Structures are given as C-alpha cells and as structure tokens.
C-alpha cells in the first residue's frame, strides 16, 4: 500500500517526461487564439493554462480526473484530494492512512485562535478565516526549506507537507471562526472518532438531530473541492504559488477571491435571497409572485444569485447532487420548496431578460438552503465552509504545479492604444 506521498511521487517522473516531450515536440502549435472581446471580457474561454485535476464541461459540468461528478459523490473530501492529486481513487488502506495522517496534523497553535478572537464580530468570516491561515504561515515547511536551499525537483515535497498540515487544520480553524464570530461559547474539541468532514460541523457545534449531518458535510465538502484551474479562487492560488509563495499564502490569496459575491459568496447571497422572499411574502410565493419579484430584482440592476455560470451552459451537476440529497433529507422544507419553485420560474425569466448565457441553477442555488435546514443559520459563514473544501482543490493543483516545476505566471497585458493600433480601429 502506497501512502498519498508515495503514490504521488511514483507519478512525477512520467508526468514530467510526458509534458517535457509534449512541449519539445509541439511547443509551437496553436491551441487557441485571443480576441479583443476576451482581452476586455475577463479572458473568458481563453486557453492559456493547464489544470489536470478537473475540467468543467459547459454541458456536463464538473469532471474530476476524467470522471463525471455524478460517479464520484460517494468519495469523502479526503479521498477526493487523493484522487485530484494522484489521478487514482484511493483504496481502503490508503484512505485510512490519509485520515490518520490528517488527524495527527490537526493541532492548531494557540496564537491562531488568538488571531481569530482579536477580530471584531463585524469582520466577515472569510476575512477572519484568511487571517487565521496567514497566522499559520510561520509553520511553512516550504518556506523553511526554500530558505535553506532546495532544488526545483524537491519543491513538491514541502508543498505537500504544508498542504496536508493546512488541510488537517482547516476544520478546526473554520469552526473556531464560527463559534467566535457568532459568540457561541467555548471552542469544541475535535472528536477522534469522527472523520475530517464530520469534525467540522461537530466543532462548530451544529446539533445532529437526524444522524445525517455528517453525510451532508461530506457531500458539501466533496462537491466544492475543485472546479478546474481558471475560476477566481484556483487561479489566484495558482498565480501566488507560481511566485513560490508558500501554500499558506497561496490558499489565502485564493480565499480572498472566493469571498467575492460573483464567486464563492454567492451561496450567502442566495440564501439571503431566499429568506428575503419568505419574509416579503410571508409564505411560499405563487409562481406569478416569484416571476414578478425576479423581474423586479433584474430591473433594479441586481443579479439573481444561484443562477448562471461563466463556463457551464446547463444545470450544474453539483446542484443535482445536492438536490438528490435534499429530496431524501428534507423534501417538505419550505426553503427547499422555494428553491424548487425558483428552478421552475427563474430560467424562464432570465431567458426573457435575454442576457445570461446560462439560465440554469448553479451549486449555490441549493447549498445554503441545505446548510440552513441543518441548523447553520448564519449565511455569512457559508463561504467559509466552501473555503475549507476549495482548499483541497487549490492545494492539489498547487502541489502538482510544484512537481511540474511550473514557472512563474506572467501573461502579457497590452494597452487599449495597442489594441486599437493592432486591429486598425480609430
Ligand atoms: N442574474 C442576472 N443577470 C445575470 C445572471 C443572473 N443570475 N447571470 C448572468 N447575468 C448577466 C450578467 O450579469 C451579464 O450582464 P451584463 O452584460 O449586463 O454584464 C450577462 O448576463 C452575461 O453574463 P454571462 O456571460 O452569462 O455570465 P458571466 O460569465 O459574465 O457571469 C456569473 C457568470 C456566475 C458571475 C453570473 O451568472 C452571475 O452573476 N450569477 C449570479 C451569481 C452566482 O450565482 N454566482 C455563483 C457562481 C458559481 C461558481 O462560482 O461556481
């Protein structure tokens, strides 16, 4: 049985050889072009970076290591990290080994809790989570080894060490942010009998009234882990890491992007949107009422959170995974019924509106509803839970990039005057 480290190590030589040959033999071949619209339009669709952990197909959605998400939702988040990093699903012994390793690394130094407690309760949980991760940076083995001198070939080893340390501590840190930020009393110790996911909600102090809280947490943390390389959080982590900023800095950079309302914060916005509707109508609205309200929102210049996507052009399979779960766990919950009503009404309204390229729901249309239903009733915390999960994907990508000796990111920017000159515009 090879541990995660050995399993990944055994792949590196082949990966390097493969890519070195590809670049040597085909380095000058064109794989895409960039247009003026892309340069001004958030580089949408521009093929200029590599990510082997997952891809997002506009029609099929998330595909992890060549397999659609729908085939993989049985995996725990830790097993997903193994898969993302090595390309292989871990066997039972490897899964157990990784669990044990994460448990052994889970202690968080006291000064990290002090950092969390020092922030005012007005601070957003994402800001506090990011600060807490930066407080841990002094423990970076990557930075220590770099300062001592190491070759490029060795970068991946301390990068993986830092990644495992950080992943192991993320639930404890996030739970401390939650309990401190919402003044819920003393911090709760990790339960050695629970896995990485279940420990997060256990340490948050969320009561498990149905015995299925662990299942929801595992699913939530699994489906949010990775979404190829170009999304804001993964891209920011990648760019910071390419400068050889260590994994703590790099994940913090990614989380700062995740905190934006068009990206990870959409889950908070979406739940607030749902609660706002319930408050306004005092009951489940009729289809007509929801239709009119959606139009009111659009006319006021706001977006309808939980719908649309930069890459997807169909219903997000992460939404489908959560929907399947909700159908079993809370089919009669009012908020779930509202989410279903939104699914019936909003795509039509967005189609009439005529702007959004994708009128279907994304993961955020349901993720907050489920958390709320299970007793996590503070929407501002939702993105922090997303962050715990997204750290897995960001770090798998980062370790692979250090193993592949990926150089510093430095695309070329051009000026508007240059573009005008280039295309012959006045
Ligand atoms: N409500 C209203 N308008 C929307 C919309 C929505 N849900 N989705 C897209 N549009 C609008 C855009 O704002 C844009 O308008 P302008 O031309 O006036 O700027 C137009 O439709 C075209 O946008 P697009 O090309 O379809 O989508 P983008 O790639 O620009 O943006 C996204 C993608 C996700 C930011 C956008 O769909 C949105 O704001 N959705 C709501 C927020 C949300 O749910 N975000 C979560 C994304 C999930 C994830 O990060 O994985």
mmCIF file with all atom_site columns, N, CA and C in Angstrom, residues 289-333:
data_model
loop_
_atom_site.group_PDB
_atom_site.id
_atom_site.type_symbol
_atom_site.label_atom_id
_atom_site.label_alt_id
_atom_site.label_comp_id
_atom_site.label_asym_id
_atom_site.label_entity_id
_atom_site.label_seq_id
_atom_site.pdbx_PDB_ins_code
_atom_site.Cartn_x
_atom_site.Cartn_y
_atom_site.Cartn_z
_atom_site.occupancy
_atom_site.B_iso_or_equiv
_atom_site.pdbx_formal_charge
_atom_site.auth_seq_id
_atom_site.auth_comp_id
_atom_site.auth_asym_id
_atom_site.auth_atom_id
_atom_site.pdbx_PDB_model_num
ATOM 1   N N  . UNK A 1 289 ? -46.106 35.471 -8.393  1.00 0.00 ? 289 UNK A N  1
ATOM 2   C CA . UNK A 1 289 ? -45.433 36.397 -7.462  1.00 0.00 ? 289 UNK A CA 1
ATOM 3   C C  . UNK A 1 289 ? -43.917 36.296 -7.610  1.00 0.00 ? 289 UNK A C  1
ATOM 4   N N  . UNK A 1 290 ? -43.408 35.069 -7.732  1.00 0.00 ? 290 UNK A N  1
ATOM 5   C CA . UNK A 1 290 ? -41.960 34.880 -7.866  1.00 0.00 ? 290 UNK A CA 1
ATOM 6   C C  . UNK A 1 290 ? -41.466 35.441 -9.203  1.00 0.00 ? 290 UNK A C  1
ATOM 7   N N  . UNK A 1 291 ? -42.240 35.232 -10.234 1.00 0.00 ? 291 UNK A N  1
ATOM 8   C CA . UNK A 1 291 ? -41.912 35.750 -11.562 1.00 0.00 ? 291 UNK A CA 1
ATOM 9   C C  . UNK A 1 291 ? -41.770 37.274 -11.505 1.00 0.00 ? 291 UNK A C  1
ATOM 10  N N  . UNK A 1 292 ? -42.761 37.932 -10.888 1.00 0.00 ? 292 UNK A N  1
ATOM 11  C CA . UNK A 1 292 ? -42.755 39.399 -10.814 1.00 0.00 ? 292 UNK A CA 1
ATOM 12  C C  . UNK A 1 292 ? -41.587 39.890 -9.949  1.00 0.00 ? 292 UNK A C  1
ATOM 13  N N  . UNK A 1 293 ? -41.342 39.151 -8.868  1.00 0.00 ? 293 UNK A N  1
ATOM 14  C CA . UNK A 1 293 ? -40.241 39.553 -7.981  1.00 0.00 ? 293 UNK A CA 1
ATOM 15  C C  . UNK A 1 293 ? -38.887 39.428 -8.695  1.00 0.00 ? 293 UNK A C  1
ATOM 16  N N  . UNK A 1 294 ? -38.728 38.323 -9.433  1.00 0.00 ? 294 UNK A N  1
ATOM 17  C CA . UNK A 1 294 ? -37.463 38.134 -10.165 1.00 0.00 ? 294 UNK A CA 1
ATOM 18  C C  . UNK A 1 294 ? -37.242 39.291 -11.145 1.00 0.00 ? 294 UNK A C  1
ATOM 19  N N  . UNK A 1 295 ? -38.288 39.702 -11.803 1.00 0.00 ? 295 UNK A N  1
ATOM 20  C CA . UNK A 1 295 ? -38.174 40.838 -12.729 1.00 0.00 ? 295 UNK A CA 1
ATOM 21  C C  . UNK A 1 295 ? -37.804 42.126 -12.000 1.00 0.00 ? 295 UNK A C  1
ATOM 22  N N  . UNK A 1 296 ? -38.412 42.288 -10.817 1.00 0.00 ? 296 UNK A N  1
ATOM 23  C CA . UNK A 1 296 ? -38.117 43.490 -10.013 1.00 0.00 ? 296 UNK A CA 1
ATOM 24  C C  . UNK A 1 296 ? -36.616 43.531 -9.679  1.00 0.00 ? 296 UNK A C  1
ATOM 25  N N  . UNK A 1 297 ? -36.077 42.369 -9.312  1.00 0.00 ? 297 UNK A N  1
ATOM 26  C CA . UNK A 1 297 ? -34.654 42.282 -8.972  1.00 0.00 ? 297 UNK A CA 1
ATOM 27  C C  . UNK A 1 297 ? -33.805 42.643 -10.195 1.00 0.00 ? 297 UNK A C  1
ATOM 28  N N  . UNK A 1 298 ? -34.136 42.060 -11.330 1.00 0.00 ? 298 UNK A N  1
ATOM 29  C CA . UNK A 1 298 ? -33.350 42.309 -12.547 1.00 0.00 ? 298 UNK A CA 1
ATOM 30  C C  . UNK A 1 298 ? -33.423 43.785 -12.947 1.00 0.00 ? 298 UNK A C  1
ATOM 31  N N  . UNK A 1 299 ? -34.616 44.361 -12.838 1.00 0.00 ? 299 UNK A N  1
ATOM 32  C CA . UNK A 1 299 ? -34.789 45.769 -13.235 1.00 0.00 ? 299 UNK A CA 1
ATOM 33  C C  . UNK A 1 299 ? -34.021 46.711 -12.309 1.00 0.00 ? 299 UNK A C  1
ATOM 34  N N  . UNK A 1 300 ? -33.795 46.267 -11.066 1.00 0.00 ? 300 UNK A N  1
ATOM 35  C CA . UNK A 1 300 ? -33.037 47.123 -10.142 1.00 0.00 ? 300 UNK A CA 1
ATOM 36  C C  . UNK A 1 300 ? -31.535 46.973 -10.361 1.00 0.00 ? 300 UNK A C  1
ATOM 37  N N  . UNK A 1 301 ? -31.147 46.159 -11.350 1.00 0.00 ? 301 UNK A N  1
ATOM 38  C CA . UNK A 1 301 ? -29.726 46.037 -11.702 1.00 0.00 ? 301 UNK A CA 1
ATOM 39  C C  . UNK A 1 301 ? -29.000 44.939 -10.942 1.00 0.00 ? 301 UNK A C  1
ATOM 40  N N  . UNK A 1 302 ? -29.753 44.169 -10.125 1.00 0.00 ? 302 UNK A N  1
ATOM 41  C CA . UNK A 1 302 ? -29.088 43.090 -9.381  1.00 0.00 ? 302 UNK A CA 1
ATOM 42  C C  . UNK A 1 302 ? -29.159 41.779 -10.154 1.00 0.00 ? 302 UNK A C  1
ATOM 43  N N  . UNK A 1 303 ? -28.294 40.835 -9.775  1.00 0.00 ? 303 UNK A N  1
ATOM 44  C CA . UNK A 1 303 ? -28.350 39.509 -10.403 1.00 0.00 ? 303 UNK A CA 1
ATOM 45  C C  . UNK A 1 303 ? -29.201 38.589 -9.530  1.00 0.00 ? 303 UNK A C  1
ATOM 46  N N  . UNK A 1 304 ? -29.675 37.508 -10.117 1.00 0.00 ? 304 UNK A N  1
ATOM 47  C CA . UNK A 1 304 ? -30.395 36.507 -9.323  1.00 0.00 ? 304 UNK A CA 1
ATOM 48  C C  . UNK A 1 304 ? -29.369 35.459 -8.896  1.00 0.00 ? 304 UNK A C  1
ATOM 49  N N  . UNK A 1 305 ? -29.008 35.459 -7.610  1.00 0.00 ? 305 UNK A N  1
ATOM 50  C CA . UNK A 1 305 ? -27.937 34.563 -7.178  1.00 0.00 ? 305 UNK A CA 1
ATOM 51  C C  . UNK A 1 305 ? -28.327 33.098 -7.318  1.00 0.00 ? 305 UNK A C  1
ATOM 52  N N  . UNK A 1 306 ? -27.316 32.267 -7.638  1.00 0.00 ? 306 UNK A N  1
ATOM 53  C CA . UNK A 1 306 ? -27.582 30.832 -7.770  1.00 0.00 ? 306 UNK A CA 1
ATOM 54  C C  . UNK A 1 306 ? -27.942 30.427 -9.187  1.00 0.00 ? 306 UNK A C  1
ATOM 55  N N  . UNK A 1 307 ? -27.976 31.399 -10.099 1.00 0.00 ? 307 UNK A N  1
ATOM 56  C CA . UNK A 1 307 ? -28.288 31.077 -11.500 1.00 0.00 ? 307 UNK A CA 1
ATOM 57  C C  . UNK A 1 307 ? -27.213 31.658 -12.408 1.00 0.00 ? 307 UNK A C  1
ATOM 58  N N  . UNK A 1 308 ? -26.947 30.937 -13.502 1.00 0.00 ? 308 UNK A N  1
ATOM 59  C CA . UNK A 1 308 ? -25.932 31.398 -14.446 1.00 0.00 ? 308 UNK A CA 1
ATOM 60  C C  . UNK A 1 308 ? -24.567 30.831 -14.097 1.00 0.00 ? 308 UNK A C  1
ATOM 61  N N  . UNK A 1 309 ? -23.670 30.889 -15.034 1.00 0.00 ? 309 UNK A N  1
ATOM 62  C CA . UNK A 1 309 ? -22.296 30.443 -14.787 1.00 0.00 ? 309 UNK A CA 1
ATOM 63  C C  . UNK A 1 309 ? -21.389 30.920 -15.916 1.00 0.00 ? 309 UNK A C  1
ATOM 64  N N  . UNK A 1 310 ? -20.132 31.162 -15.550 1.00 0.00 ? 310 UNK A N  1
ATOM 65  C CA . UNK A 1 310 ? -19.187 31.643 -16.561 1.00 0.00 ? 310 UNK A CA 1
ATOM 66  C C  . UNK A 1 310 ? -18.851 30.559 -17.587 1.00 0.00 ? 310 UNK A C  1
ATOM 67  N N  . UNK A 1 311 ? -18.892 29.297 -17.199 1.00 0.00 ? 311 UNK A N  1
ATOM 68  C CA . UNK A 1 311 ? -18.494 28.209 -18.106 1.00 0.00 ? 311 UNK A CA 1
ATOM 69  C C  . UNK A 1 311 ? -19.672 27.276 -18.403 1.00 0.00 ? 311 UNK A C  1
ATOM 70  N N  . UNK A 1 312 ? -20.396 26.876 -17.360 1.00 0.00 ? 312 UNK A N  1
ATOM 71  C CA . UNK A 1 312 ? -21.496 25.913 -17.538 1.00 0.00 ? 312 UNK A CA 1
ATOM 72  C C  . UNK A 1 312 ? -22.588 26.478 -18.437 1.00 0.00 ? 312 UNK A C  1
ATOM 73  N N  . UNK A 1 313 ? -23.184 25.609 -19.213 1.00 0.00 ? 313 UNK A N  1
ATOM 74  C CA . UNK A 1 313 ? -24.314 26.008 -20.053 1.00 0.00 ? 313 UNK A CA 1
ATOM 75  C C  . UNK A 1 313 ? -25.528 25.123 -19.804 1.00 0.00 ? 313 UNK A C  1
ATOM 76  N N  . UNK A 1 314 ? -25.500 24.352 -18.732 1.00 0.00 ? 314 UNK A N  1
ATOM 77  C CA . UNK A 1 314 ? -26.627 23.509 -18.345 1.00 0.00 ? 314 UNK A CA 1
ATOM 78  C C  . UNK A 1 314 ? -26.681 23.483 -16.815 1.00 0.00 ? 314 UNK A C  1
ATOM 79  N N  . UNK A 1 315 ? -27.639 22.746 -16.263 1.00 0.00 ? 315 UNK A N  1
ATOM 80  C CA . UNK A 1 315 ? -27.738 22.665 -14.795 1.00 0.00 ? 315 UNK A CA 1
ATOM 81  C C  . UNK A 1 315 ? -26.449 22.084 -14.217 1.00 0.00 ? 315 UNK A C  1
ATOM 82  N N  . UNK A 1 316 ? -25.954 22.730 -13.178 1.00 0.00 ? 316 UNK A N  1
ATOM 83  C CA . UNK A 1 316 ? -24.714 22.339 -12.514 1.00 0.00 ? 316 UNK A CA 1
ATOM 84  C C  . UNK A 1 316 ? -24.898 20.959 -11.846 1.00 0.00 ? 316 UNK A C  1
ATOM 85  N N  . UNK A 1 317 ? -24.065 19.961 -12.176 1.00 0.00 ? 317 UNK A N  1
ATOM 86  C CA . UNK A 1 317 ? -24.237 18.653 -11.512 1.00 0.00 ? 317 UNK A CA 1
ATOM 87  C C  . UNK A 1 317 ? -24.044 18.721 -9.996  1.00 0.00 ? 317 UNK A C  1
ATOM 88  N N  . UNK A 1 318 ? -23.363 19.754 -9.514  1.00 0.00 ? 318 UNK A N  1
ATOM 89  C CA . UNK A 1 318 ? -23.238 19.916 -8.060  1.00 0.00 ? 318 UNK A CA 1
ATOM 90  C C  . UNK A 1 318 ? -24.602 20.270 -7.474  1.00 0.00 ? 318 UNK A C  1
ATOM 91  N N  . UNK A 1 319 ? -25.382 21.050 -8.226  1.00 0.00 ? 319 UNK A N  1
ATOM 92  C CA . UNK A 1 319 ? -26.766 21.352 -7.823  1.00 0.00 ? 319 UNK A CA 1
ATOM 93  C C  . UNK A 1 319 ? -27.566 20.051 -7.788  1.00 0.00 ? 319 UNK A C  1
ATOM 94  N N  . UNK A 1 320 ? -27.404 19.231 -8.818  1.00 0.00 ? 320 UNK A N  1
ATOM 95  C CA . UNK A 1 320 ? -28.151 17.975 -8.896  1.00 0.00 ? 320 UNK A CA 1
ATOM 96  C C  . UNK A 1 320 ? -27.804 17.070 -7.712  1.00 0.00 ? 320 UNK A C  1
ATOM 97  N N  . UNK A 1 321 ? -26.509 17.010 -7.342  1.00 0.00 ? 321 UNK A N  1
ATOM 98  C CA . UNK A 1 321 ? -26.093 16.164 -6.212  1.00 0.00 ? 321 UNK A CA 1
ATOM 99  C C  . UNK A 1 321 ? -26.771 16.641 -4.920  1.00 0.00 ? 321 UNK A C  1
ATOM 100 N N  . UNK A 1 322 ? -26.808 17.960 -4.726  1.00 0.00 ? 322 UNK A N  1
ATOM 101 C CA . UNK A 1 322 ? -27.444 18.496 -3.519  1.00 0.00 ? 322 UNK A CA 1
ATOM 102 C C  . UNK A 1 322 ? -28.956 18.284 -3.563  1.00 0.00 ? 322 UNK A C  1
ATOM 103 N N  . UNK A 1 323 ? -29.523 18.393 -4.766  1.00 0.00 ? 323 UNK A N  1
ATOM 104 C CA . UNK A 1 323 ? -30.966 18.196 -4.909  1.00 0.00 ? 323 UNK A CA 1
ATOM 105 C C  . UNK A 1 323 ? -31.341 16.762 -4.543  1.00 0.00 ? 323 UNK A C  1
ATOM 106 N N  . UNK A 1 324 ? -30.562 15.797 -5.030  1.00 0.00 ? 324 UNK A N  1
ATOM 107 C CA . UNK A 1 324 ? -30.824 14.388 -4.700  1.00 0.00 ? 324 UNK A CA 1
ATOM 108 C C  . UNK A 1 324 ? -30.785 14.196 -3.181  1.00 0.00 ? 324 UNK A C  1
ATOM 109 N N  . UNK A 1 325 ? -29.798 14.841 -2.546  1.00 0.00 ? 325 UNK A N  1
ATOM 110 C CA . UNK A 1 325 ? -29.668 14.715 -1.092  1.00 0.00 ? 325 UNK A CA 1
ATOM 111 C C  . UNK A 1 325 ? -30.890 15.321 -0.403  1.00 0.00 ? 325 UNK A C  1
ATOM 112 N N  . UNK A 1 326 ? -31.279 16.523 -0.833  1.00 0.00 ? 326 UNK A N  1
ATOM 113 C CA . UNK A 1 326 ? -32.404 17.226 -0.197  1.00 0.00 ? 326 UNK A CA 1
ATOM 114 C C  . UNK A 1 326 ? -33.717 16.457 -0.380  1.00 0.00 ? 326 UNK A C  1
ATOM 115 N N  . UNK A 1 327 ? -33.857 15.801 -1.523  1.00 0.00 ? 327 UNK A N  1
ATOM 116 C CA . UNK A 1 327 ? -35.087 15.026 -1.774  1.00 0.00 ? 327 UNK A CA 1
ATOM 117 C C  . UNK A 1 327 ? -35.272 13.942 -0.724  1.00 0.00 ? 327 UNK A C  1
ATOM 118 N N  . UNK A 1 328 ? -34.124 13.427 -0.230  1.00 0.00 ? 328 UNK A N  1
ATOM 119 C CA . UNK A 1 328 ? -34.217 12.395 0.817   1.00 0.00 ? 328 UNK A CA 1
ATOM 120 C C  . UNK A 1 328 ? -34.262 13.032 2.207   1.00 0.00 ? 328 UNK A C  1
ATOM 121 N N  . UNK A 1 329 ? -33.466 14.102 2.390   1.00 0.00 ? 329 UNK A N  1
ATOM 122 C CA . UNK A 1 329 ? -33.293 14.639 3.745   1.00 0.00 ? 329 UNK A CA 1
ATOM 123 C C  . UNK A 1 329 ? -34.405 15.591 4.170   1.00 0.00 ? 329 UNK A C  1
ATOM 124 N N  . UNK A 1 330 ? -34.882 16.450 3.284   1.00 0.00 ? 330 UNK A N  1
ATOM 125 C CA . UNK A 1 330 ? -35.841 17.468 3.731   1.00 0.00 ? 330 UNK A CA 1
ATOM 126 C C  . UNK A 1 330 ? -36.789 17.869 2.598   1.00 0.00 ? 330 UNK A C  1
ATOM 127 N N  . UNK A 1 331 ? -37.489 16.884 1.997   1.00 0.00 ? 331 UNK A N  1
ATOM 128 C CA . UNK A 1 331 ? -38.323 17.215 0.829   1.00 0.00 ? 331 UNK A CA 1
ATOM 129 C C  . UNK A 1 331 ? -39.447 18.189 1.141   1.00 0.00 ? 331 UNK A C  1
ATOM 130 N N  . UNK A 1 332 ? -39.868 18.258 2.415   1.00 0.00 ? 332 UNK A N  1
ATOM 131 C CA . UNK A 1 332 ? -41.019 19.109 2.741   1.00 0.00 ? 332 UNK A CA 1
ATOM 132 C C  . UNK A 1 332 ? -40.620 20.468 3.309   1.00 0.00 ? 332 UNK A C  1
ATOM 133 N N  . UNK A 1 333 ? -39.320 20.735 3.393   1.00 0.00 ? 333 UNK A N  1
ATOM 134 C CA . UNK A 1 333 ? -38.890 22.013 3.976   1.00 0.00 ? 333 UNK A CA 1
ATOM 135 C C  . UNK A 1 333 ? -39.314 23.158 3.063   1.00 0.00 ? 333 UNK A C  1
#
